[in-house]
């Protein structure tokens, strides 16, 4: 750790509990979409809901998401070497909730088709991005998973599901970016 930098930039919030609570609250102002990360293993399909999906690079094509170190599903996904990010539409918050419940049969009653990497592409997803796992970085209580895009597509028009301040939402009006 660089102590000179720490002296120049001391933390205003010293207590780690208080910092965690401020991080949750303040970062909750950053609205994101919601995706289900899937993969196919010998023991059956795997999935977990994330809001940490980001586009990283176009050349080479890279995306990233961050699983918590406590996730039971992530180590099994990592072993497969690939994943599919299924971006959810506003009317499928049920999928967002279902794939966030640890220890349940997350795929019961969920329809999907295997993608290029055999990872489940969920029926009803707004879009999908299939990746091979390029690198996994340690980052505090999370990992940062860099995926190299192998295939991707849009599955139809629709509004995205949003996540803001700990709750689901959607646009009242779609952004006017196509004029
Ligand atoms: C909207 C939403 C976003 C989430 N985003 C993340 C995330 O980015 N990273 C993560 O590790 N968990 C995230 N979670 C929690 C995981 O979905 C949940 O802990 C996980 O699926 C638990 O199952 P597992 O133990 O089988 O991994 C999110 C949950 C919800 C509802």
CSV table of C-alpha atoms and ligand atoms in Angstrom, one decimal:
chain,number,residue,atom,x,y,z
A,1,UNK,CA,0.0,0.0,0.0
A,2,UNK,CA,1.3,3.5,-0.9
A,3,UNK,CA,1.2,5.5,2.4
A,4,UNK,CA,2.2,8.8,0.7
A,5,UNK,CA,-1.0,8.5,-1.4
A,6,UNK,CA,-3.1,7.7,1.7
A,7,UNK,CA,-1.8,10.8,3.4
A,8,UNK,CA,-2.7,12.9,0.3
A,9,UNK,CA,-6.1,11.3,0.0
A,10,UNK,CA,-7.3,10.3,3.5
A,11,UNK,CA,-10.7,8.6,3.7
A,12,UNK,CA,-13.4,10.8,5.1
A,13,UNK,CA,-15.3,7.7,6.4
A,14,UNK,CA,-12.9,5.7,8.5
A,15,UNK,CA,-15.3,3.0,9.9
A,16,UNK,CA,-15.6,0.0,7.5
A,17,UNK,CA,-19.2,-0.7,8.5
A,18,UNK,CA,-20.2,2.9,7.8
A,19,UNK,CA,-18.2,2.8,4.5
A,20,UNK,CA,-20.1,-0.4,3.4
A,21,UNK,CA,-23.4,1.2,4.2
A,22,UNK,CA,-22.5,4.4,2.4
A,23,UNK,CA,-21.2,2.4,-0.6
A,24,UNK,CA,-24.5,0.5,-0.9
A,25,UNK,CA,-26.6,3.7,-0.5
A,26,UNK,CA,-24.5,6.0,-2.8
A,27,UNK,CA,-23.8,3.5,-5.5
A,28,UNK,CA,-27.5,2.6,-5.5
A,29,UNK,CA,-28.0,5.9,-7.3
A,30,UNK,CA,-26.2,4.4,-10.3
A,31,UNK,CA,-29.0,2.8,-12.3
A,32,UNK,CA,-28.1,-0.4,-14.2
A,33,UNK,CA,-29.7,-3.1,-16.3
A,34,UNK,CA,-30.2,-6.6,-15.0
A,35,UNK,CA,-28.7,-9.8,-16.6
A,36,UNK,CA,-28.7,-13.5,-15.8
A,37,UNK,CA,-25.3,-15.1,-16.3
A,38,UNK,CA,-25.8,-18.7,-17.4
A,39,UNK,CA,-23.6,-21.7,-18.3
A,40,UNK,CA,-24.0,-25.4,-19.0
A,41,UNK,CA,-22.3,-28.0,-16.8
A,42,UNK,CA,-22.3,-31.8,-16.5
A,43,UNK,CA,-24.7,-31.3,-13.5
A,44,UNK,CA,-27.1,-29.2,-15.5
A,45,UNK,CA,-27.6,-25.6,-16.3
A,46,UNK,CA,-26.3,-22.8,-14.0
A,47,UNK,CA,-27.4,-19.2,-13.6
A,48,UNK,CA,-27.1,-16.1,-11.4
A,49,UNK,CA,-28.6,-12.6,-11.5
A,50,UNK,CA,-26.2,-9.7,-11.8
A,51,UNK,CA,-26.3,-6.0,-12.2
A,52,UNK,CA,-22.5,-5.6,-12.5
A,53,UNK,CA,-22.4,-6.3,-16.3
A,54,UNK,CA,-20.4,-3.7,-18.2
A,55,UNK,CA,-19.0,-3.4,-21.7
A,56,UNK,CA,-15.2,-3.1,-21.6
A,57,UNK,CA,-13.6,-3.2,-25.1
A,58,UNK,CA,-14.7,-3.5,-28.7
A,59,UNK,CA,-11.3,-4.6,-30.1
A,60,UNK,CA,-10.9,-7.2,-28.8
A,61,UNK,CA,-14.5,-7.6,-27.8
A,62,UNK,CA,-14.6,-7.9,-24.0
A,63,UNK,CA,-17.3,-7.6,-21.3
A,64,UNK,CA,-17.1,-7.9,-17.5
A,65,UNK,CA,-19.2,-8.8,-14.5
A,66,UNK,CA,-18.5,-9.2,-10.8
A,67,UNK,CA,-19.6,-12.2,-8.8
A,68,UNK,CA,-19.5,-12.1,-5.0
A,69,UNK,CA,-16.9,-14.5,-3.5
A,70,UNK,CA,-19.8,-16.1,-1.5
A,71,UNK,CA,-21.7,-17.1,-4.7
A,72,UNK,CA,-22.2,-20.9,-4.9
A,73,UNK,CA,-22.9,-20.7,-8.6
A,74,UNK,CA,-19.9,-18.7,-9.8
A,75,UNK,CA,-17.2,-21.5,-9.1
A,76,UNK,CA,-19.3,-23.9,-11.2
A,77,UNK,CA,-19.6,-21.4,-14.0
A,78,UNK,CA,-15.9,-20.7,-13.8
A,79,UNK,CA,-15.2,-24.5,-14.2
A,80,UNK,CA,-17.1,-24.5,-17.5
A,81,UNK,CA,-14.8,-21.8,-19.0
A,82,UNK,CA,-17.6,-19.9,-20.6
A,83,UNK,CA,-20.9,-18.0,-19.9
A,84,UNK,CA,-23.8,-16.3,-21.5
A,85,UNK,CA,-25.1,-12.9,-20.2
A,86,UNK,CA,-28.9,-12.7,-20.8
A,87,UNK,CA,-30.1,-9.1,-20.6
A,88,UNK,CA,-33.6,-9.0,-19.1
A,89,UNK,CA,-36.6,-7.1,-20.4
A,90,UNK,CA,-38.8,-5.0,-18.0
A,91,UNK,CA,-41.5,-7.6,-17.9
A,92,UNK,CA,-39.2,-10.4,-16.7
A,93,UNK,CA,-38.3,-9.3,-13.2
A,94,UNK,CA,-39.5,-12.8,-12.2
A,95,UNK,CA,-36.4,-14.2,-13.9
A,96,UNK,CA,-34.2,-11.6,-12.0
A,97,UNK,CA,-35.6,-12.7,-8.7
A,98,UNK,CA,-35.6,-16.5,-9.5
A,99,UNK,CA,-31.9,-16.5,-10.5
A,100,UNK,CA,-30.9,-14.5,-7.3
A,101,UNK,CA,-32.2,-17.3,-4.9
A,102,UNK,CA,-29.3,-19.4,-3.8
A,103,UNK,CA,-29.7,-23.1,-3.3
A,104,UNK,CA,-33.0,-23.4,-5.4
A,105,UNK,CA,-33.8,-25.1,-8.6
A,106,UNK,CA,-33.4,-21.9,-10.6
A,107,UNK,CA,-34.2,-23.4,-14.0
A,108,UNK,CA,-37.5,-25.1,-13.0
A,109,UNK,CA,-40.1,-24.1,-15.6
A,110,UNK,CA,-37.6,-21.8,-17.4
A,111,UNK,CA,-37.4,-22.2,-21.2
A,112,UNK,CA,-34.0,-21.8,-22.9
A,113,UNK,CA,-32.0,-22.9,-25.9
A,114,UNK,CA,-28.3,-23.8,-26.0
A,115,UNK,CA,-26.1,-21.1,-27.5
A,116,UNK,CA,-22.8,-21.5,-29.4
A,117,UNK,CA,-20.9,-22.4,-26.1
A,118,UNK,CA,-23.9,-24.6,-24.9
A,119,UNK,CA,-24.7,-21.9,-22.3
A,120,UNK,CA,-28.5,-21.3,-21.9
A,121,UNK,CA,-29.9,-18.4,-23.9
A,122,UNK,CA,-33.1,-17.7,-22.0
A,123,UNK,CA,-36.4,-17.4,-23.8
A,124,UNK,CA,-37.7,-13.9,-23.2
A,125,UNK,CA,-34.2,-12.3,-22.9
A,126,UNK,CA,-33.9,-8.9,-24.6
A,127,UNK,CA,-30.4,-9.8,-25.8
A,128,UNK,CA,-27.6,-12.3,-25.1
A,129,UNK,CA,-23.8,-12.2,-25.1
A,130,UNK,CA,-21.8,-15.4,-25.1
A,131,UNK,CA,-18.3,-15.4,-23.9
A,132,UNK,CA,-15.3,-17.5,-23.0
A,133,UNK,CA,-13.7,-16.6,-19.7
A,134,UNK,CA,-10.6,-14.6,-20.5
A,135,UNK,CA,-9.4,-13.7,-17.0
A,136,UNK,CA,-10.7,-13.6,-13.4
A,137,UNK,CA,-9.3,-10.9,-11.1
A,138,UNK,CA,-9.6,-10.8,-7.4
A,139,UNK,CA,-11.2,-7.6,-6.1
A,140,UNK,CA,-12.0,-7.4,-2.4
A,141,UNK,CA,-15.1,-9.5,-1.6
A,142,UNK,CA,-15.8,-9.9,-5.4
A,143,UNK,CA,-14.1,-11.3,-8.5
A,144,UNK,CA,-14.0,-9.3,-11.7
A,145,UNK,CA,-14.6,-11.7,-14.6
A,146,UNK,CA,-13.5,-10.6,-18.1
A,147,UNK,CA,-15.3,-12.4,-20.9
A,148,UNK,CA,-14.2,-12.5,-24.6
A,149,UNK,CA,-17.3,-12.3,-26.7
A,150,UNK,CA,-17.9,-15.3,-29.0
A,151,UNK,CA,-21.5,-14.6,-30.1
A,152,UNK,CA,-24.2,-12.1,-29.3
A,153,UNK,CA,-27.6,-11.0,-30.5
A,154,UNK,CA,-30.8,-9.1,-29.9
A,155,UNK,CA,-33.9,-11.2,-29.4
A,156,UNK,CA,-36.5,-8.5,-30.1
A,157,UNK,CA,-37.7,-5.1,-29.3
A,158,UNK,CA,-38.6,-4.3,-25.7
A,159,UNK,CA,-37.7,-2.2,-22.7
A,160,UNK,CA,-34.9,-3.2,-20.4
A,161,UNK,CA,-35.4,-4.1,-16.8
A,162,UNK,CA,-33.7,-1.5,-14.6
A,163,UNK,CA,-32.2,-1.8,-11.1
A,164,UNK,CA,-32.0,1.4,-8.9
A,165,UNK,CA,-31.6,1.9,-5.2
A,166,UNK,CA,-32.1,-1.7,-4.4
A,167,UNK,CA,-35.3,-2.1,-6.5
A,168,UNK,CA,-36.5,-3.0,-10.0
A,169,UNK,CA,-37.9,-0.4,-12.4
A,170,UNK,CA,-38.4,0.5,-16.0
A,171,UNK,CA,-38.3,3.6,-18.2
A,172,UNK,CA,-41.5,5.7,-18.2
A,173,UNK,CA,-40.5,6.8,-21.6
A,174,UNK,CA,-37.8,5.1,-23.7
A,175,UNK,CA,-34.8,7.4,-24.3
A,176,UNK,CA,-35.0,9.4,-27.5
A,177,UNK,CA,-31.8,8.2,-29.1
A,178,UNK,CA,-33.1,7.1,-32.5
A,179,UNK,CA,-34.2,10.5,-33.9
B,1,LIG,C1,-31.0,-7.2,-9.4
B,1,LIG,C2,-29.9,-8.0,-8.7
B,1,LIG,C3,-28.6,-7.8,-9.1
B,1,LIG,C4,-27.5,-8.6,-8.6
B,1,LIG,N1,-26.3,-8.4,-8.9
B,1,LIG,C5,-25.3,-9.2,-8.5
B,1,LIG,C6,-23.9,-9.0,-8.9
B,1,LIG,O1,-23.6,-8.1,-9.7
B,1,LIG,N2,-23.0,-9.8,-8.4
B,1,LIG,C7,-23.3,-10.8,-7.5
B,1,LIG,O2,-22.4,-11.6,-7.1
B,1,LIG,N3,-24.6,-11.0,-7.1
B,1,LIG,C8,-25.6,-10.2,-7.5
B,1,LIG,N4,-26.8,-10.4,-7.1
B,1,LIG,C9,-27.1,-11.5,-6.2
B,1,LIG,C10,-27.0,-12.8,-6.8
B,1,LIG,O3,-27.9,-13.0,-7.9
B,1,LIG,C11,-27.2,-13.9,-5.8
B,1,LIG,O4,-26.4,-13.7,-4.7
B,1,LIG,C12,-26.8,-15.3,-6.3
B,1,LIG,O5,-27.6,-15.6,-7.5
B,1,LIG,C13,-27.1,-16.3,-5.3
B,1,LIG,O6,-27.0,-17.6,-5.8
B,1,LIG,P1,-25.8,-18.5,-5.8
B,1,LIG,O7,-25.3,-18.7,-4.4
B,1,LIG,O8,-26.3,-19.7,-6.4
B,1,LIG,O9,-24.7,-17.8,-6.6
B,1,LIG,C14,-27.9,-9.6,-7.6
B,1,LIG,C15,-29.2,-9.9,-7.3
B,1,LIG,C16,-30.2,-9.1,-7.9
B,1,LIG,C17,-31.7,-9.4,-7.5
